[in-house]
GROMACS .gro file of C-alpha atoms in nm:
model
  361
    1UNK     CA    1   9.762   6.170  -5.523
    2UNK     CA    2  10.079   6.286  -5.485
    3UNK     CA    3  10.263   6.453  -5.839
    4UNK     CA    4  10.387   6.118  -5.884
    5UNK     CA    5  10.403   5.728  -5.667
    6UNK     CA    6  10.619   5.474  -5.683
    7UNK     CA    7  10.419   5.181  -5.536
    8UNK     CA    8  10.613   4.863  -5.438
    9UNK     CA    9  10.374   4.538  -5.379
   10UNK     CA   10  10.533   4.337  -5.109
   11UNK     CA   11  10.308   4.084  -5.199
   12UNK     CA   12  10.488   4.030  -5.508
   13UNK     CA   13  10.790   4.073  -5.360
   14UNK     CA   14  10.721   3.780  -5.097
   15UNK     CA   15  10.661   3.538  -5.402
   16UNK     CA   16  11.015   3.643  -5.529
   17UNK     CA   17  11.183   3.501  -5.220
   18UNK     CA   18  10.989   3.240  -5.183
   19UNK     CA   19  11.062   3.088  -5.541
   20UNK     CA   20  11.358   3.191  -5.500
   21UNK     CA   21  11.439   3.027  -5.180
   22UNK     CA   22  11.268   2.741  -5.320
   23UNK     CA   23  11.491   2.691  -5.613
   24UNK     CA   24  11.818   2.623  -5.386
   25UNK     CA   25  11.672   2.405  -5.092
   26UNK     CA   26  11.961   2.293  -4.890
   27UNK     CA   27  12.094   2.685  -4.890
   28UNK     CA   28  11.939   2.987  -4.668
   29UNK     CA   29  11.915   3.274  -4.840
   30UNK     CA   30  12.014   3.655  -4.818
   31UNK     CA   31  11.783   3.905  -4.933
   32UNK     CA   32  12.023   4.190  -5.077
   33UNK     CA   33  11.855   4.530  -4.926
   34UNK     CA   34  12.153   4.721  -5.010
   35UNK     CA   35  12.098   5.078  -5.162
   36UNK     CA   36  11.782   5.112  -4.962
   37UNK     CA   37  11.666   4.798  -5.095
   38UNK     CA   38  11.730   4.881  -5.479
   39UNK     CA   39  11.522   5.187  -5.359
   40UNK     CA   40  11.232   4.971  -5.287
   41UNK     CA   41  11.253   5.114  -4.902
   42UNK     CA   42  11.528   4.842  -4.737
   43UNK     CA   43  11.314   4.813  -4.399
   44UNK     CA   44  11.014   4.726  -4.573
   45UNK     CA   45  11.136   4.488  -4.801
   46UNK     CA   46  11.373   4.324  -4.501
   47UNK     CA   47  11.078   4.234  -4.305
   48UNK     CA   48  10.864   4.079  -4.597
   49UNK     CA   49  11.169   3.913  -4.720
   50UNK     CA   50  11.207   3.773  -4.357
   51UNK     CA   51  10.831   3.671  -4.363
   52UNK     CA   52  10.906   3.450  -4.691
   53UNK     CA   53  11.178   3.244  -4.585
   54UNK     CA   54  11.502   3.476  -4.643
   55UNK     CA   55  11.708   3.399  -4.303
   56UNK     CA   56  11.984   3.698  -4.393
   57UNK     CA   57  12.024   4.017  -4.545
   58UNK     CA   58  12.273   4.209  -4.739
   59UNK     CA   59  12.363   4.553  -4.733
   60UNK     CA   60  12.652   4.697  -4.830
   61UNK     CA   61  12.744   4.945  -4.545
   62UNK     CA   62  12.719   4.949  -4.184
   63UNK     CA   63  12.498   5.196  -4.157
   64UNK     CA   64  12.292   5.067  -4.419
   65UNK     CA   65  12.300   4.764  -4.167
   66UNK     CA   66  12.221   4.977  -3.863
   67UNK     CA   67  11.905   5.144  -4.030
   68UNK     CA   68  11.770   4.772  -4.072
   69UNK     CA   69  11.848   4.723  -3.655
   70UNK     CA   70  11.700   5.040  -3.507
   71UNK     CA   71  11.406   4.947  -3.721
   72UNK     CA   72  11.450   4.660  -3.518
   73UNK     CA   73  11.504   4.350  -3.763
   74UNK     CA   74  11.749   4.138  -3.607
   75UNK     CA   75  11.828   3.863  -3.834
   76UNK     CA   76  12.208   3.804  -3.971
   77UNK     CA   77  12.308   4.126  -4.189
   78UNK     CA   78  12.627   4.124  -4.406
   79UNK     CA   79  12.771   4.485  -4.460
   80UNK     CA   80  13.065   4.424  -4.703
   81UNK     CA   81  13.115   4.799  -4.842
   82UNK     CA   82  13.279   5.031  -4.567
   83UNK     CA   83  13.516   5.373  -4.615
   84UNK     CA   84  13.829   5.400  -4.434
   85UNK     CA   85  13.639   5.595  -4.157
   86UNK     CA   86  13.318   5.412  -4.100
   87UNK     CA   87  13.222   5.313  -3.750
   88UNK     CA   88  13.245   4.973  -3.716
   89UNK     CA   89  13.259   4.991  -3.362
   90UNK     CA   90  12.857   5.055  -3.344
   91UNK     CA   91  12.807   4.807  -3.650
   92UNK     CA   92  12.968   4.526  -3.444
   93UNK     CA   93  12.794   4.612  -3.129
   94UNK     CA   94  12.485   4.568  -3.337
   95UNK     CA   95  12.577   4.212  -3.451
   96UNK     CA   96  12.665   4.314  -3.797
   97UNK     CA   97  12.882   4.048  -3.962
   98UNK     CA   98  13.160   4.225  -4.132
   99UNK     CA   99  13.318   4.152  -4.482
  100UNK     CA  100  13.701   4.150  -4.461
  101UNK     CA  101  13.928   4.160  -4.785
  102UNK     CA  102  14.250   4.245  -4.663
  103UNK     CA  103  14.511   4.235  -4.317
  104UNK     CA  104  14.455   4.647  -4.288
  105UNK     CA  105  14.050   4.570  -4.359
  106UNK     CA  106  14.113   4.292  -4.081
  107UNK     CA  107  14.316   4.521  -3.823
  108UNK     CA  108  14.012   4.778  -3.840
  109UNK     CA  109  13.761   4.535  -3.780
  110UNK     CA  110  14.035   4.407  -3.454
  111UNK     CA  111  14.029   4.780  -3.341
  112UNK     CA  112  13.665   4.856  -3.400
  113UNK     CA  113  13.580   4.492  -3.180
  114UNK     CA  114  13.838   4.686  -2.892
  115UNK     CA  115  13.631   4.969  -2.889
  116UNK     CA  116  13.276   4.772  -2.877
  117UNK     CA  117  13.354   4.492  -2.659
  118UNK     CA  118  13.270   4.300  -2.931
  119UNK     CA  119  13.358   3.969  -3.101
  120UNK     CA  120  13.397   4.048  -3.501
  121UNK     CA  121  13.189   3.813  -3.692
  122UNK     CA  122  13.387   3.734  -4.062
  123UNK     CA  123  13.297   3.678  -4.397
  124UNK     CA  124  13.674   3.698  -4.567
  125UNK     CA  125  13.605   3.753  -4.942
  126UNK     CA  126  13.842   3.665  -5.215
  127UNK     CA  127  13.895   3.808  -5.506
  128UNK     CA  128  13.796   3.556  -5.775
  129UNK     CA  129  13.837   3.756  -6.057
  130UNK     CA  130  13.572   4.059  -6.082
  131UNK     CA  131  13.869   4.203  -5.947
  132UNK     CA  132  13.678   4.494  -5.712
  133UNK     CA  133  13.688   4.441  -5.308
  134UNK     CA  134  13.803   4.104  -5.203
  135UNK     CA  135  14.211   3.955  -5.197
  136UNK     CA  136  14.416   3.869  -5.416
  137UNK     CA  137  14.457   3.436  -5.431
  138UNK     CA  138  14.850   3.523  -5.326
  139UNK     CA  139  14.725   3.694  -5.012
  140UNK     CA  140  14.493   3.495  -4.882
  141UNK     CA  141  14.698   3.243  -4.716
  142UNK     CA  142  14.825   3.489  -4.488
  143UNK     CA  143  14.476   3.730  -4.449
  144UNK     CA  144  14.305   3.384  -4.345
  145UNK     CA  145  14.615   3.317  -4.067
  146UNK     CA  146  14.546   3.594  -3.938
  147UNK     CA  147  14.199   3.581  -3.924
  148UNK     CA  148  14.135   3.243  -3.795
  149UNK     CA  149  14.203   3.317  -3.446
  150UNK     CA  150  13.826   3.522  -3.434
  151UNK     CA  151  13.487   3.361  -3.553
  152UNK     CA  152  13.483   3.340  -3.977
  153UNK     CA  153  13.155   3.297  -4.060
  154UNK     CA  154  13.240   3.277  -4.431
  155UNK     CA  155  13.408   3.242  -4.722
  156UNK     CA  156  13.239   3.436  -5.025
  157UNK     CA  157  13.315   3.652  -5.377
  158UNK     CA  158  13.093   3.799  -5.650
  159UNK     CA  159  13.066   3.675  -5.990
  160UNK     CA  160  13.173   3.877  -6.296
  161UNK     CA  161  12.923   3.758  -6.554
  162UNK     CA  162  12.697   3.512  -6.407
  163UNK     CA  163  12.451   3.704  -6.625
  164UNK     CA  164  12.607   3.533  -6.948
  165UNK     CA  165  12.474   3.201  -6.921
  166UNK     CA  166  12.783   2.981  -7.043
  167UNK     CA  167  13.009   3.215  -7.031
  168UNK     CA  168  13.337   3.084  -6.928
  169UNK     CA  169  13.458   3.313  -6.628
  170UNK     CA  170  13.184   3.153  -6.453
  171UNK     CA  171  13.386   2.805  -6.412
  172UNK     CA  172  13.716   3.026  -6.401
  173UNK     CA  173  13.565   3.205  -6.073
  174UNK     CA  174  13.396   2.877  -5.967
  175UNK     CA  175  13.775   2.718  -5.968
  176UNK     CA  176  13.930   3.004  -5.777
  177UNK     CA  177  13.681   3.011  -5.484
  178UNK     CA  178  13.686   2.614  -5.444
  179UNK     CA  179  14.104   2.674  -5.491
  180UNK     CA  180  14.019   2.929  -5.177
  181UNK     CA  181  13.840   2.760  -4.966
  182UNK     CA  182  14.058   2.505  -4.971
  183UNK     CA  183  14.322   2.699  -4.771
  184UNK     CA  184  14.067   2.770  -4.565
  185UNK     CA  185  14.015   2.452  -4.425
  186UNK     CA  186  14.335   2.291  -4.484
  187UNK     CA  187  14.406   2.654  -4.182
  188UNK     CA  188  14.160   2.453  -3.972
  189UNK     CA  189  13.852   2.654  -4.031
  190UNK     CA  190  13.477   2.533  -4.148
  191UNK     CA  191  13.296   2.841  -4.345
  192UNK     CA  192  12.990   2.857  -4.525
  193UNK     CA  193  13.058   2.957  -4.863
  194UNK     CA  194  12.848   3.230  -5.078
  195UNK     CA  195  12.887   3.284  -5.418
  196UNK     CA  196  12.550   3.260  -5.634
  197UNK     CA  197  12.372   3.576  -5.732
  198UNK     CA  198  12.021   3.625  -5.852
  199UNK     CA  199  12.160   3.549  -6.219
  200UNK     CA  200  12.380   3.216  -6.044
  201UNK     CA  201  12.113   3.131  -5.819
  202UNK     CA  202  11.841   3.063  -6.104
  203UNK     CA  203  12.076   2.973  -6.333
  204UNK     CA  204  12.432   2.716  -6.170
  205UNK     CA  205  12.284   2.523  -5.896
  206UNK     CA  206  12.634   2.373  -5.807
  207UNK     CA  207  12.733   2.715  -5.725
  208UNK     CA  208  12.456   2.802  -5.428
  209UNK     CA  209  12.691   2.619  -5.142
  210UNK     CA  210  12.544   2.727  -4.846
  211UNK     CA  211  12.410   3.077  -4.863
  212UNK     CA  212  12.260   3.287  -5.202
  213UNK     CA  213  12.322   3.596  -5.195
  214UNK     CA  214  11.954   3.689  -5.461
  215UNK     CA  215  11.933   4.083  -5.576
  216UNK     CA  216  11.745   4.225  -5.822
  217UNK     CA  217  11.591   3.847  -5.852
  218UNK     CA  218  11.347   3.940  -5.582
  219UNK     CA  219  11.264   4.301  -5.701
  220UNK     CA  220  11.076   4.077  -5.973
  221UNK     CA  221  11.338   4.159  -6.209
  222UNK     CA  222  11.511   3.862  -6.429
  223UNK     CA  223  11.897   3.962  -6.512
  224UNK     CA  224  11.884   3.628  -6.735
  225UNK     CA  225  11.647   3.474  -6.988
  226UNK     CA  226  11.498   3.249  -6.812
  227UNK     CA  227  11.141   3.181  -6.769
  228UNK     CA  228  11.107   3.166  -6.398
  229UNK     CA  229  10.769   3.336  -6.258
  230UNK     CA  230  10.914   3.654  -6.101
  231UNK     CA  231  10.699   3.942  -6.053
  232UNK     CA  232  10.828   4.278  -6.085
  233UNK     CA  233  10.784   4.470  -5.692
  234UNK     CA  234  10.759   4.836  -5.832
  235UNK     CA  235  10.540   5.012  -6.054
  236UNK     CA  236  10.518   5.398  -6.114
  237UNK     CA  237  10.224   5.631  -6.161
  238UNK     CA  238  10.110   6.027  -6.223
  239UNK     CA  239   9.791   6.165  -6.310
  240UNK     CA  240   9.661   6.399  -6.576
  241UNK     CA  241   9.706   6.777  -6.485
  242UNK     CA  242   9.598   6.926  -6.773
  243UNK     CA  243   9.449   6.883  -7.118
  244UNK     CA  244   9.469   7.059  -7.402
  245UNK     CA  245   9.342   7.076  -7.778
  246UNK     CA  246   9.593   7.172  -8.025
  247UNK     CA  247   9.585   7.231  -8.415
  248UNK     CA  248   9.796   7.023  -8.672
  249UNK     CA  249  10.142   7.246  -8.721
  250UNK     CA  250  10.248   7.325  -8.324
  251UNK     CA  251  10.513   7.186  -8.180
  252UNK     CA  252  10.561   7.025  -7.817
  253UNK     CA  253  10.841   7.088  -7.504
  254UNK     CA  254  11.166   7.250  -7.565
  255UNK     CA  255  11.296   7.270  -7.884
  256UNK     CA  256  11.020   7.217  -8.087
  257UNK     CA  257  11.116   6.836  -8.194
  258UNK     CA  258  10.750   6.725  -8.202
  259UNK     CA  259  10.497   6.872  -8.413
  260UNK     CA  260  10.137   6.794  -8.384
  261UNK     CA  261  10.029   6.603  -8.748
  262UNK     CA  262   9.693   6.644  -8.703
  263UNK     CA  263   9.457   6.827  -8.467
  264UNK     CA  264   9.531   6.633  -8.129
  265UNK     CA  265   9.451   6.599  -7.742
  266UNK     CA  266   9.751   6.626  -7.525
  267UNK     CA  267   9.736   6.580  -7.176
  268UNK     CA  268  10.029   6.703  -6.923
  269UNK     CA  269  10.169   6.487  -6.673
  270UNK     CA  270  10.378   6.614  -6.362
  271UNK     CA  271  10.670   6.381  -6.371
  272UNK     CA  272  10.965   6.486  -6.530
  273UNK     CA  273  11.370   6.401  -6.503
  274UNK     CA  274  11.373   6.521  -6.176
  275UNK     CA  275  11.100   6.237  -6.030
  276UNK     CA  276  11.344   6.003  -6.226
  277UNK     CA  277  11.177   5.961  -6.598
  278UNK     CA  278  11.536   5.932  -6.804
  279UNK     CA  279  11.524   6.283  -7.043
  280UNK     CA  280  11.694   6.026  -7.257
  281UNK     CA  281  11.366   5.861  -7.337
  282UNK     CA  282  11.241   6.124  -7.494
  283UNK     CA  283  11.087   6.054  -7.841
  284UNK     CA  284  11.099   5.711  -7.737
  285UNK     CA  285  10.834   5.690  -7.412
  286UNK     CA  286  10.486   5.577  -7.385
  287UNK     CA  287  10.250   5.554  -7.121
  288UNK     CA  288   9.947   5.375  -6.998
  289UNK     CA  289   9.639   5.642  -6.984
  290UNK     CA  290   9.318   5.500  -6.977
  291UNK     CA  291   9.350   5.154  -7.068
  292UNK     CA  292   9.604   5.260  -7.406
  293UNK     CA  293   9.971   5.247  -7.439
  294UNK     CA  294   9.981   5.640  -7.600
  295UNK     CA  295  10.332   5.807  -7.684
  296UNK     CA  296  10.501   6.114  -7.539
  297UNK     CA  297  10.510   6.402  -7.774
  298UNK     CA  298  10.842   6.584  -7.727
  299UNK     CA  299  11.128   6.589  -7.473
  300UNK     CA  300  11.090   6.514  -7.123
  301UNK     CA  301  11.129   6.749  -6.880
  302UNK     CA  302  11.240   6.791  -6.558
  303UNK     CA  303  10.882   6.872  -6.374
  304UNK     CA  304  10.637   6.730  -6.673
  305UNK     CA  305  10.575   6.516  -6.984
  306UNK     CA  306  10.273   6.544  -7.238
  307UNK     CA  307  10.083   6.271  -7.367
  308UNK     CA  308   9.965   6.242  -7.728
  309UNK     CA  309   9.673   6.158  -7.708
  310UNK     CA  310   9.459   6.184  -8.044
  311UNK     CA  311   9.104   6.209  -8.048
  312UNK     CA  312   9.031   6.081  -7.702
  313UNK     CA  313   8.876   6.224  -7.416
  314UNK     CA  314   9.078   6.249  -7.142
  315UNK     CA  315   9.008   6.373  -6.806
  316UNK     CA  316   9.225   6.553  -6.538
  317UNK     CA  317   9.276   6.401  -6.288
  318UNK     CA  318   9.312   6.001  -6.449
  319UNK     CA  319   9.598   5.729  -6.339
  320UNK     CA  320   9.919   5.700  -6.574
  321UNK     CA  321  10.093   5.411  -6.538
  322UNK     CA  322  10.467   5.516  -6.658
  323UNK     CA  323  10.562   5.166  -6.571
  324UNK     CA  324  10.493   4.832  -6.363
  325UNK     CA  325  10.470   4.488  -6.428
  326UNK     CA  326  10.339   4.483  -6.817
  327UNK     CA  327  10.027   4.307  -6.735
  328UNK     CA  328   9.767   4.528  -6.871
  329UNK     CA  329  10.036   4.678  -7.089
  330UNK     CA  330  10.200   4.939  -6.983
  331UNK     CA  331  10.575   4.963  -7.000
  332UNK     CA  332  10.788   4.820  -6.758
  333UNK     CA  333  11.153   4.905  -6.625
  334UNK     CA  334  11.306   4.638  -6.825
  335UNK     CA  335  11.186   4.868  -7.101
  336UNK     CA  336  11.328   5.150  -6.979
  337UNK     CA  337  11.643   4.982  -6.960
  338UNK     CA  338  11.627   4.863  -7.302
  339UNK     CA  339  11.535   5.214  -7.445
  340UNK     CA  340  11.774   5.395  -7.279
  341UNK     CA  341  12.090   5.118  -7.249
  342UNK     CA  342  12.097   5.058  -6.941
  343UNK     CA  343  12.012   4.813  -6.726
  344UNK     CA  344  11.703   4.788  -6.491
  345UNK     CA  345  11.875   4.769  -6.150
  346UNK     CA  346  11.935   5.203  -6.260
  347UNK     CA  347  11.612   5.220  -6.306
  348UNK     CA  348  11.462   5.090  -6.046
  349UNK     CA  349  11.762   5.268  -5.781
  350UNK     CA  350  11.648   5.566  -5.894
  351UNK     CA  351  11.349   5.585  -5.846
  352UNK     CA  352  11.337   5.727  -5.468
  353UNK     CA  353  11.277   6.085  -5.500
  354UNK     CA  354  11.225   6.397  -5.289
  355UNK     CA  355  10.878   6.449  -5.512
  356UNK     CA  356  10.800   6.035  -5.521
  357UNK     CA  357  10.615   5.912  -5.295
  358UNK     CA  358  10.652   5.542  -5.228
  359UNK     CA  359  10.376   5.377  -5.104
  360UNK     CA  360  10.312   4.962  -5.021
  361UNK     CA  361  10.064   4.737  -5.132
   0.00000   0.00000   0.00000
């Protein structure tokens, strides 16, 4: 075993994609594999998702999309956020669909299309209230008019608070999206529509439209409190590098914030904050070791943590599960997120580290 390993269960991912696609049977499914598949590995995730019923892939940038093309993946891919100096021509030559949020975006795509001698496929993005990229409603008619000489595949937007069931902003954004669609139709376009992320896919079937874009849910992490059978795809494990017995009164790790109340056995695990274990978990973290959850003693260090094992005999080399799907009682990525005041997206995306080996099952 490596110092530590991220294990990606592609069977669980296929299950999740099939479940999600089944919830939107009249829509196509775009599996979002940006940020290296949320830390799970974009190429492997993309292949598994397509096998399970996804028909599109979503990437953040053209470079991410080209990495999928280089791996031989030919499914439709949308790239939606590029820096101004990105080589869009290479993406267009590789049949990557481009998101366009402004007239300046459109001009860059048009210039790149000339360089690549390619016909651009456009997804026009309307800003319905998230206020990131996307065209403001007052500029939308001009963008639609300028874009209609090209192949406009879709109009799309992104929801700000779909993970807060019943939030009034969802209906407001849906109304603005519908208004933008009517403008596009009046200009003679017949585009696909897509706005539903994971949360909206799970809770708002009225917003499924022609294409849904599940992201975090395909990795088995549910952004809303529903009981859908999503299965966490990633687990994180290491092993015991050393054991030792210390007497009562001895302290552990930097700052000596933890002191043994009685004689105890410690297990040293070679995974720390350089390997994705948040230092903010110090004093609050547990692991699964030899069938039991056990507390981490003292602060999380750069390279290691120390587990308090009481009077149990611990074998060097024993597997340590830092997080998993929870079925054996181990911590989960969601538990880590709740303890550190963040979201599980950040936990799994942060697990792609030089010293952490990623393997697939």
